[in-house]
Coordinates of C-alpha atoms in Angstrom, one line a residue:
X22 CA 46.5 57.7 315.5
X23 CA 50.0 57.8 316.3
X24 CA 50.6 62.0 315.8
X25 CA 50.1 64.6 318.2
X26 CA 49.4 68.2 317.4
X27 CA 52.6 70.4 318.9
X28 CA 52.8 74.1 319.9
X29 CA 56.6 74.9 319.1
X30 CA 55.8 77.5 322.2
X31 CA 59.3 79.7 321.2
X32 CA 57.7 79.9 317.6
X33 CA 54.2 80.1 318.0
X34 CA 53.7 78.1 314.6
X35 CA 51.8 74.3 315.2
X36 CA 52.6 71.1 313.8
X37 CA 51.1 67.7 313.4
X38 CA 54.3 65.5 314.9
X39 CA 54.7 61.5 314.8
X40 CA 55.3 59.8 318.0
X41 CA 58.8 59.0 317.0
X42 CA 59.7 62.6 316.7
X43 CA 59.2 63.0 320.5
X44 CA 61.0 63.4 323.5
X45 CA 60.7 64.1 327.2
X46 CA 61.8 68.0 327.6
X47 CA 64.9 67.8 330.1
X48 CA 63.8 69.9 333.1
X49 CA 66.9 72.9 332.8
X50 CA 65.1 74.0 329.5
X51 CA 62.1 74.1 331.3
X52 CA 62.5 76.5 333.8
X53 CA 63.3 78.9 330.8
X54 CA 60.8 81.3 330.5
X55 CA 58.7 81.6 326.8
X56 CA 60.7 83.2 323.9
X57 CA 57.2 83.9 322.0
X58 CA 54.3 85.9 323.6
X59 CA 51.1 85.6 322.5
X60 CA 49.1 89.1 321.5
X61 CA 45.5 89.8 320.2
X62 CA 46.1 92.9 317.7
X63 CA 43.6 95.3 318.8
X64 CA 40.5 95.6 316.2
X65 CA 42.5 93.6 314.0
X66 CA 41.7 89.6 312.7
X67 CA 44.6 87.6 313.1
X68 CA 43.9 86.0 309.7
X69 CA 43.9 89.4 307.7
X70 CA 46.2 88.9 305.0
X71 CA 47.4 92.3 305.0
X72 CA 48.3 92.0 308.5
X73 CA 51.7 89.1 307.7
X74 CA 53.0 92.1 305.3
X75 CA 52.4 95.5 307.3
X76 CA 54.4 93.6 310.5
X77 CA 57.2 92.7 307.8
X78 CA 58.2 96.0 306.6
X79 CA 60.0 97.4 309.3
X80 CA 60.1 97.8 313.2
X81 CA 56.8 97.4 315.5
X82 CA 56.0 98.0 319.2
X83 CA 53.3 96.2 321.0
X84 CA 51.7 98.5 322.9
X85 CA 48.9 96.7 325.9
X86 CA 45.7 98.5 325.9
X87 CA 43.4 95.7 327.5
X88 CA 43.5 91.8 328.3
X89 CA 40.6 89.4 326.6
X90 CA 40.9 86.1 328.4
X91 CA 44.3 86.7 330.2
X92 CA 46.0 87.8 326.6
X93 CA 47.2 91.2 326.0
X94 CA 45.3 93.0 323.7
X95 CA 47.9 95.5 322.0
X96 CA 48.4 98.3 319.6
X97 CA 51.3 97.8 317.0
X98 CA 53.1 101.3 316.4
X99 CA 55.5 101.0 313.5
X100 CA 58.6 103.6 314.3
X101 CA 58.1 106.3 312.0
X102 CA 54.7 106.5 314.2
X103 CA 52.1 104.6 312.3
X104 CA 49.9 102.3 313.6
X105 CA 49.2 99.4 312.1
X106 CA 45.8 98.4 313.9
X107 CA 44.4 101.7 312.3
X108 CA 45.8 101.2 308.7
X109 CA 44.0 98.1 309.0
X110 CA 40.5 99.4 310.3
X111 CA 41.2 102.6 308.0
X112 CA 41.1 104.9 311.3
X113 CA 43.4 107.7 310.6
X114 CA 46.6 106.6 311.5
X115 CA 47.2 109.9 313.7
X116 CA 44.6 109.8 316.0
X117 CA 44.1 106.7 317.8
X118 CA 40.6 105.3 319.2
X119 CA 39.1 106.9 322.0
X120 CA 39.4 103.7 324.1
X121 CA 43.2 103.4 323.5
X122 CA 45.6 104.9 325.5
X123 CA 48.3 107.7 324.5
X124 CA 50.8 105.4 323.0
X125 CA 54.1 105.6 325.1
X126 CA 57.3 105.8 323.2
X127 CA 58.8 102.5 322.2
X128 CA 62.5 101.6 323.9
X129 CA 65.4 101.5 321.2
X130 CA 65.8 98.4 320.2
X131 CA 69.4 97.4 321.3
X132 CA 71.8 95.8 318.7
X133 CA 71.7 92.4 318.2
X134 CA 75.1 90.4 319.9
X135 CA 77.1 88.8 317.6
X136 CA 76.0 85.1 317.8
X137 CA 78.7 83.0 319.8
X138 CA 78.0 79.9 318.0
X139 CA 76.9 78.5 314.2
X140 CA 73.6 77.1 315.7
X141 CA 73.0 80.9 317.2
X142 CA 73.4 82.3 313.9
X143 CA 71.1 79.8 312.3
X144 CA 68.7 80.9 314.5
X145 CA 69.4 84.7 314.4
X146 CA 69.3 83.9 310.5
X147 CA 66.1 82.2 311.0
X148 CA 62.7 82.9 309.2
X149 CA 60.0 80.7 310.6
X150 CA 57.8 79.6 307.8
X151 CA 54.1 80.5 307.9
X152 CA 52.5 77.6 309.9
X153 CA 50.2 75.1 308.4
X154 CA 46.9 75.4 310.0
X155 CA 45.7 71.4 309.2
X156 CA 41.9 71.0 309.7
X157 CA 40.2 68.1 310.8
X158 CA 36.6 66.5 310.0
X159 CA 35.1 64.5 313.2
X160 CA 33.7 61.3 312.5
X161 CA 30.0 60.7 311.6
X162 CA 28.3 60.8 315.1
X163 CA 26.3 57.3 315.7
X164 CA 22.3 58.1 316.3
X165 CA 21.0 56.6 319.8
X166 CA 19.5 53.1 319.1
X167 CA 18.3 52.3 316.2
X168 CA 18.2 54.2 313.1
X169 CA 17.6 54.7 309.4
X170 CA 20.2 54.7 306.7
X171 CA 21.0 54.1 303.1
X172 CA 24.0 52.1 302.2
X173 CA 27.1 54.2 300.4
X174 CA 29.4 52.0 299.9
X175 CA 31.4 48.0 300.6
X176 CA 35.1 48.3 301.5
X177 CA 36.7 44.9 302.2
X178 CA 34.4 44.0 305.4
X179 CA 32.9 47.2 306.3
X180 CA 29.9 49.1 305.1
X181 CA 29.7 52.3 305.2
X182 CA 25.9 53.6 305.7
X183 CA 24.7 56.5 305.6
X184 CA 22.0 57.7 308.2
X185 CA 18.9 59.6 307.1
X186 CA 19.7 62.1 309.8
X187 CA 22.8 62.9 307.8
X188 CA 21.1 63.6 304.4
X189 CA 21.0 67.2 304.9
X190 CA 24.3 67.6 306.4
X191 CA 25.5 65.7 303.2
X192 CA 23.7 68.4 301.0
X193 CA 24.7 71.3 302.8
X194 CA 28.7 69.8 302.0
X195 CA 27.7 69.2 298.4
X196 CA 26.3 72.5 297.7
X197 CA 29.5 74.2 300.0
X198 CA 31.8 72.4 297.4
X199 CA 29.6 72.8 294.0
X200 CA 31.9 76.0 293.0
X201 CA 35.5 74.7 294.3
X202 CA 36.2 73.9 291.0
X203 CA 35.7 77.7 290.2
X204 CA 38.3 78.5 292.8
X205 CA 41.8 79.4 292.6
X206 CA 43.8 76.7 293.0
X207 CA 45.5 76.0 296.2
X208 CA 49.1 74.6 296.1
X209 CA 50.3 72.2 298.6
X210 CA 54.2 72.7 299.4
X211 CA 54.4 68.9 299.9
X212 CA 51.9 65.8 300.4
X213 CA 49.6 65.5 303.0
X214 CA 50.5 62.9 305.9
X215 CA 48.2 59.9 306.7
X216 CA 45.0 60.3 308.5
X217 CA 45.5 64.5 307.7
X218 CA 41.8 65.7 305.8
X219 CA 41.8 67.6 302.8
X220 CA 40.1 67.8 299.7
X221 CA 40.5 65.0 296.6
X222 CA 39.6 65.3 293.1
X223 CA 37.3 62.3 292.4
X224 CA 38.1 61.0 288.7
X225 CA 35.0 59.9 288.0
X226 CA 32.9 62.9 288.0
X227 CA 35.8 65.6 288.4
X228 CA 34.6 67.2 291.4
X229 CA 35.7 67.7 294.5
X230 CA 34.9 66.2 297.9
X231 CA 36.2 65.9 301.3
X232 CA 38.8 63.2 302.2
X233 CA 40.8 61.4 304.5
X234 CA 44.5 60.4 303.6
X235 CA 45.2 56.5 304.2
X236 CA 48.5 56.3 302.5
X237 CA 51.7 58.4 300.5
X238 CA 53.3 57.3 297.7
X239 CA 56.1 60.0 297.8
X240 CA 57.8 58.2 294.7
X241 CA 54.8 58.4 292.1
X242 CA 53.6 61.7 294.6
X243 CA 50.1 60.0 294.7
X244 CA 47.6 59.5 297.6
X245 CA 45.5 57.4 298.9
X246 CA 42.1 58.7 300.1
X247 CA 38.5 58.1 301.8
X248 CA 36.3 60.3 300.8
X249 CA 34.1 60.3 304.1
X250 CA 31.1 61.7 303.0
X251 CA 30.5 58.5 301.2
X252 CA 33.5 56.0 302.1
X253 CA 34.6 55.1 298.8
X254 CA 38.8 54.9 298.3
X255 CA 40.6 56.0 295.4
X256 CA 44.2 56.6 295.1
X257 CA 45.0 60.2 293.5
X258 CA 47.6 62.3 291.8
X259 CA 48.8 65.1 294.6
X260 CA 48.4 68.0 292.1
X261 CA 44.5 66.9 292.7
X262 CA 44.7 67.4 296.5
X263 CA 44.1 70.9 298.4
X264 CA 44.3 72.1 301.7
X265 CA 40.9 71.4 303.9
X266 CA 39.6 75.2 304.7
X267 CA 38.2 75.6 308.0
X268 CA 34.3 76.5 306.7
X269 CA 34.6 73.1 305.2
X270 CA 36.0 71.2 308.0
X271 CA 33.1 72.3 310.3
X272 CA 30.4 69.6 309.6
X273 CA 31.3 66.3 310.6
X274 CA 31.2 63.2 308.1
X275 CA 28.5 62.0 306.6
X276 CA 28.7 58.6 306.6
X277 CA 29.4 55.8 309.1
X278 CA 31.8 52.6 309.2
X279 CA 29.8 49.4 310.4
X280 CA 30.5 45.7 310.3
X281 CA 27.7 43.5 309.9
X282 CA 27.2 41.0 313.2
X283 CA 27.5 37.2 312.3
X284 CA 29.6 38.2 309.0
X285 CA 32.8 36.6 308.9
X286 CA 34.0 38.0 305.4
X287 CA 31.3 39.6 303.0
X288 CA 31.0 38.8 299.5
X289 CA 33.2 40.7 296.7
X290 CA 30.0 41.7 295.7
X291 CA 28.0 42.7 298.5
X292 CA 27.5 46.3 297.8
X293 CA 25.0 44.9 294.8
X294 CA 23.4 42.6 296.7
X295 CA 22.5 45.2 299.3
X296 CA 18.8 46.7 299.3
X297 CA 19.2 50.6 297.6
X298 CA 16.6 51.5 299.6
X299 CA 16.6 52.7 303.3
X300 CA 17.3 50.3 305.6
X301 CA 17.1 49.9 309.2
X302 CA 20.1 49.6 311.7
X303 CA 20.2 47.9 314.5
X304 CA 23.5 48.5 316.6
X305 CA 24.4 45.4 318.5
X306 CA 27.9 47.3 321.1
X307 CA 29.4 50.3 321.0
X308 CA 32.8 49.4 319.3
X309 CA 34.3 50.9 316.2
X310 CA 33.4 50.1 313.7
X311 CA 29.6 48.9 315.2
X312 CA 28.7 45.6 314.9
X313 CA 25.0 46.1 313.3
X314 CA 22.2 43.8 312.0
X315 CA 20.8 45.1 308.6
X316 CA 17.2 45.2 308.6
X317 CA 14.6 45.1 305.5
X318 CA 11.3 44.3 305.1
X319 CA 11.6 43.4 309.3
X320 CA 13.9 40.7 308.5
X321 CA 17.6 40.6 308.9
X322 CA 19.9 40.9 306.0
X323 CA 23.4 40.2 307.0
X324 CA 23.3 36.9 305.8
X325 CA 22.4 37.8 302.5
X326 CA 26.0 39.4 302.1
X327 CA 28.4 36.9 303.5
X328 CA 31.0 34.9 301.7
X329 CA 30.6 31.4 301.2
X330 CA 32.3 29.5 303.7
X331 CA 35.7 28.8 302.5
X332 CA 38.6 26.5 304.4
X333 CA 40.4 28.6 307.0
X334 CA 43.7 29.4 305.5
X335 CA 46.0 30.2 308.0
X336 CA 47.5 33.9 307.4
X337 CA 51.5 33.6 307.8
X338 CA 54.5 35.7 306.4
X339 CA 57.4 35.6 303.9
X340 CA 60.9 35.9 305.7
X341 CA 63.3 38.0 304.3
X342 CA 66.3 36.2 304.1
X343 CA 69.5 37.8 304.9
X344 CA 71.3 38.9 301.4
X345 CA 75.2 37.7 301.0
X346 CA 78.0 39.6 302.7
X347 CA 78.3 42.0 305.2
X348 CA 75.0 44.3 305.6
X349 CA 74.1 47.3 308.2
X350 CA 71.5 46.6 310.2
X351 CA 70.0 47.5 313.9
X352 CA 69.5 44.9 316.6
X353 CA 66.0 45.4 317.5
X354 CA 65.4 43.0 320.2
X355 CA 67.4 39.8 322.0
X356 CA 65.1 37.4 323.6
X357 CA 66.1 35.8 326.5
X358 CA 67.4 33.1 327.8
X359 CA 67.1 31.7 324.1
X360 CA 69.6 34.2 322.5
X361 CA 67.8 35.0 319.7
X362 CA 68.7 38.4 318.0
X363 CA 66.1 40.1 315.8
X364 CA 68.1 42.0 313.5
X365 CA 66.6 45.3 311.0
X366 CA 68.5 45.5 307.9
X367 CA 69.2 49.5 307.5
X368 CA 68.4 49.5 304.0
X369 CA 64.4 48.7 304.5
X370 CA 64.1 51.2 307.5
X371 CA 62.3 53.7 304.8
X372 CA 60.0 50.8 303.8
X373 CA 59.3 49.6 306.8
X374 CA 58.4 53.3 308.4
X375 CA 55.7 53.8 304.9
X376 CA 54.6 49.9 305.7
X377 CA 53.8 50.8 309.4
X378 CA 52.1 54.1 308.6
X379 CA 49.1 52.8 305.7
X380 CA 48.7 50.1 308.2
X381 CA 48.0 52.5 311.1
X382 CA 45.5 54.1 308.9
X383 CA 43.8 51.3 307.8
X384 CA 43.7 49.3 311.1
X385 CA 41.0 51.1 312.8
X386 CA 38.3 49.7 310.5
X387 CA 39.9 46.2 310.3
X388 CA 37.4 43.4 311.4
X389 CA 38.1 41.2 314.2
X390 CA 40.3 38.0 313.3
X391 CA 38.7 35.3 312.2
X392 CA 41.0 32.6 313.8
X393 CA 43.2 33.2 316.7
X394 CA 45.5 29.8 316.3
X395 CA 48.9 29.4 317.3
X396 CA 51.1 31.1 314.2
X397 CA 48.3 33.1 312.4
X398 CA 49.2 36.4 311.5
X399 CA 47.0 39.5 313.4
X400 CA 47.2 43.0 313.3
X401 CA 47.9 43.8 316.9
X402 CA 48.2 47.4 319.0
X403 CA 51.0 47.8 321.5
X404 CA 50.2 49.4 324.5
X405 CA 53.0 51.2 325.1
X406 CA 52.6 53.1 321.9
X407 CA 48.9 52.7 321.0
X408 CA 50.6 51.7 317.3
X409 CA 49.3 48.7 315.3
X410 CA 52.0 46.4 314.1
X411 CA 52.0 43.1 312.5
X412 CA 51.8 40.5 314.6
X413 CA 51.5 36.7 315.1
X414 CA 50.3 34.2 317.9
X415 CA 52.8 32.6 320.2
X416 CA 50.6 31.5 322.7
X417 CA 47.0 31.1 322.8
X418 CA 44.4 32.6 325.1
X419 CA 44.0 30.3 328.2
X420 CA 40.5 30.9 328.6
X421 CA 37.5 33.0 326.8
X422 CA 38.4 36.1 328.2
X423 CA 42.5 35.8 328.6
X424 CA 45.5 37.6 326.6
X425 CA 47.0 35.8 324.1
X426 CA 50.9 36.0 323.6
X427 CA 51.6 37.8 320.4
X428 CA 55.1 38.2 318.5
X429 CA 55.8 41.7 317.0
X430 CA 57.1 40.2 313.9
X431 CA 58.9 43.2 312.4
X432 CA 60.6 44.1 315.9
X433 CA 60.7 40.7 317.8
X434 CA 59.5 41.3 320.8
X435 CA 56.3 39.0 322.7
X436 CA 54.1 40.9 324.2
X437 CA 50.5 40.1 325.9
X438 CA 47.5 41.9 323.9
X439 CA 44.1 41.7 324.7
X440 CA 41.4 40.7 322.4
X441 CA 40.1 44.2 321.8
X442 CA 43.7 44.7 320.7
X443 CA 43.7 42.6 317.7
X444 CA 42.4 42.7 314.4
X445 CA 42.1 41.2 311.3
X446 CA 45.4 41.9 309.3
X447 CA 44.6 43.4 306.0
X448 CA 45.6 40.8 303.1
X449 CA 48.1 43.6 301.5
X450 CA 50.3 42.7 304.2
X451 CA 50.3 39.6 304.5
X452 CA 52.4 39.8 301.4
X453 CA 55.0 42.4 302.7
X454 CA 58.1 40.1 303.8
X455 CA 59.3 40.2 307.7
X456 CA 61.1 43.3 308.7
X457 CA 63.2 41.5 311.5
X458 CA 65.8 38.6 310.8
X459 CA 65.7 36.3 313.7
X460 CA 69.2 34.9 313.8
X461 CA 71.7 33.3 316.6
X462 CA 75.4 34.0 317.2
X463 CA 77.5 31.9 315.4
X464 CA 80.0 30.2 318.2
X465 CA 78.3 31.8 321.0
X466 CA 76.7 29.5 323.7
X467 CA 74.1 32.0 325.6
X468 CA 74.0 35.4 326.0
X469 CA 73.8 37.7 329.2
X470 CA 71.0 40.1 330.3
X471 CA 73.8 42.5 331.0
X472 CA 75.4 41.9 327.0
X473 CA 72.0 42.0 325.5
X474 CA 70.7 45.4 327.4
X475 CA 74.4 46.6 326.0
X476 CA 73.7 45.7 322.2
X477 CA 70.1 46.2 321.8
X478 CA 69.3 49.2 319.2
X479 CA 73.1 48.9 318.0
X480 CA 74.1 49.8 314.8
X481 CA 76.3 46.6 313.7
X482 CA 77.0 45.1 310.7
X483 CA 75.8 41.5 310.0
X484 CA 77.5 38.2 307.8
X485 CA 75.7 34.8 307.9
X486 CA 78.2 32.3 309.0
X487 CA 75.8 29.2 308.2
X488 CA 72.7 29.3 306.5
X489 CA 71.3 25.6 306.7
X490 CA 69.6 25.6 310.2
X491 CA 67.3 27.6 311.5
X492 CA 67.6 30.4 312.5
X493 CA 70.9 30.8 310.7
X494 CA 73.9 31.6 312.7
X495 CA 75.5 34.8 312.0
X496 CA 78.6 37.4 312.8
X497 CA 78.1 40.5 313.9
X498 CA 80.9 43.4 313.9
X499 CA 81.4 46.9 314.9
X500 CA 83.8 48.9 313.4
X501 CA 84.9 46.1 311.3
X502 CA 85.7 44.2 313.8
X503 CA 83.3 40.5 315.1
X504 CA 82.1 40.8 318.7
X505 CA 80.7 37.0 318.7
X506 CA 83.5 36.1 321.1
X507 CA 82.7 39.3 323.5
X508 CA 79.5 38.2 323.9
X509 CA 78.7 35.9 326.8

């Protein structure tokens, strides 16, 4: 969903990394050989917490007394002789296992070299926080055909069911998390990101369950959360969120996401006028969410649920009007040969980067769009990225199964996206004014390909120069100085 997990392979510690925080590695650090090596202490759990302190105190050799899967197993002798695989095992320390070799005496450590530069003392200063190991809980696994299932829970146009094959996984989570109020309380250092697991506090019964993070509100420090046992949302505080521990993490979730085939929109109330007894599903593909028909009493039920048909109200967006005076901003993208400049005002880059993230974790259970005419407003995935962005359509599809033309609306650039590419865009955003200012050059005829590969991502700043047409004509300047008569 837009993150990667990264090895930082000179480190050894692992992090859960955005997209936007990669880069190709340039090939001369490359052929650099690994600062890190990777060791199996002998006898010894990696995730004994006595371990972290013993290796801490002072000086350690790693001594290799066998290889499990190509990675030395070693021995750690401490200087004054000690070893710390036996403290651990309570061997006595003197007289090591039968199976281990005479440990050979350590080389001297040599002096460290006085670092030539401030970033080589940073580092030689440097003490690598204990990586966060982040758990993850695999989706509910779909049942072949059909299958039996009790509905959980409505949210917005999906219902989330769960399958009777999944009853006593749900109970053996239940019962795993019946004491974790009793527990010691786990502090997280800072909030979750979106999409990372963990466990929530549910306000309504004060217990905890496991959950999904769809959104961070760093300012009020609250998160938003599925639980996904039983699909229900609920924003919390962050002092009631804990770190997902691995025995937890195991069992996959209990319920599953489904849309109901036929259903447009579903009524605000259709998780009362669903049956509370088991139903039957019937799974029409194999997309996600599934389109399914509902079945009770051998009958289908989808119809039961939907909305009255209402008049199709065309889904379009607020601009964002450029303020007075001269304002920072980025030139995100020039289309060509009309010369329009899609500008990013430097001020909303923090809201725009919290915008894209809760809608990349709520896009993947959108619906399909309901209408897919020229100037709606779609939630659409760029392949380049695999991101969702807002999005609106340029140019329909010229047959059933074409592409249709879609304008990145925050960014400015067209692009063609498939069908399976777009979704329904959430109504919360719909309300969120454009990120990008499309604007021309004020006294500038047309603009190059050569100027506009030159100026796009440019930090400039930007004046309107005449605000009554559309799209307003504008000055841009860099270091205080206009370039509109530069550009050609």
């Amino acid at each position: 969903e837009g993150s990667f997990r990264v090895l930082f392979i000179d480190y050894g510690n692992s992090e859960v990394v955005p997209l936007g925080s990669l880069r190709p590695l340039p090939p001369r650090f490359a052929e650099q050989p690994l600062f890190a090596m990777c060791v199996v202490p002998q006898g010894v759990s990696p995730l004994d917490p006595r371990l972290e302190h013993l290796l801490a105190e002072q000086p350690f050799a790693a001594v290799q007394v066998g290889s499990q899967k190509g990675v030395p197993v070693v021995r750690l002798v401490r200087r004054d002789g000690t070893c710390i695989n036996d403290m651990l095992t309570g061997q006595d320390p003197q007289t090591p296992p039968k199976e281990a070799a005479p440990a050979k005496q350590a080389p001297a450590t040599p002096p460290a070299s006085t670092p030539a530069s401030a970033l080589a003392s940073a580092l030689a200063a440097k003490v690598l926080p204990k990586a966060t190991v982040v758990h993850n809980i695999a989706e509910c696994p779909k049942p072949e055909g059909r299958f039996e299932a009790l509905v959980s829970t409505v949210d917005s146009n999906t219902v989330y069911v769960l399958p009777i094959a999944r009853r006593d996984a749900l109970a053996r989570v239940s019962q795993a998390l019946a004491s974790e109020g009793e527990r010691p309380a786990t502090v997280m250092t800072k909030l979750p990101s979106p999409s990372q697991c963990v466990l929530a506090l549910y306000s309504a019964d004060k217990l905890w369950y496991r959950a999904r993070v769809l959104s961070v509100d760093h300012d009020a420090r609250q998160v938003q959360v599925r639980f996904v046992d039983f699909g229900n949302v609920e924003k919390v505080s962050g002092k009631d969120v804990r770190p997902l521990r691995e025995e937890l993490a195991r069992e996959p979730a209990c319920v599953l996401p489904v849309v109901l085939a036929g259903v447009v929109r579903l009524a605000p109330n259709a998780v009362d006028l669903l049956p509370s007894e088991v139903l039957t599903v019937e799974p029409m593909d194999n997309a996600s969410p599934t389109s399914v028909r509902l079945m009770h009493a051998g009958a289908c039920i989808n119809a039961r649920v939907a909305s009255q048909p209402e008049p199709t109200k065309k889904k379009t967006l607020a601009d964002n009007p450029l303020p007075s005076g001269r304002v920072a901003a980025t030139v995100a993208h020039i289309a060509l040969p009309d010369g329009l400049f899609y500008l990013q005002q430097t001020s909303l880059a923090s809201a725009l980067l919290a915008m894209m993230e809760e809608l990349n974790a709520s896009a993947a259970t959108a619906p399909a769009p309901a209408s897919l005419k020229l100037g709606d407003a779609v939630c659409a995935r760029y392949a380049a990225d695999g991101l969702w962005y807002r999005g609106a359509v340029v140019e329909p599809a010229k047959d059933a199964v074409g592409p249709l033309k879609i304008l990145f609306v925050d960014f400015g650039n067209s692009e063609d996206v498939p069908k399976a590419d777009l979704k329904a865009l959430p109504e919360k955003f719909e309300a969120v004014p454009l990120f990008a200012n499309c604007v021309v050059l004020d006294a500038v005829a047309s603009v190059s390909q050569e100027c506009a590969q030159q100026l796009v991502s440019a930090e400039v700043e930007v004046e309107v120069a005449d605000a009554s047409c559309q799209p307003p004509k504008v000055r841009l300047y860099v270091n205080g100085a206009c370039i509109n008569e530069l550009v050609d």
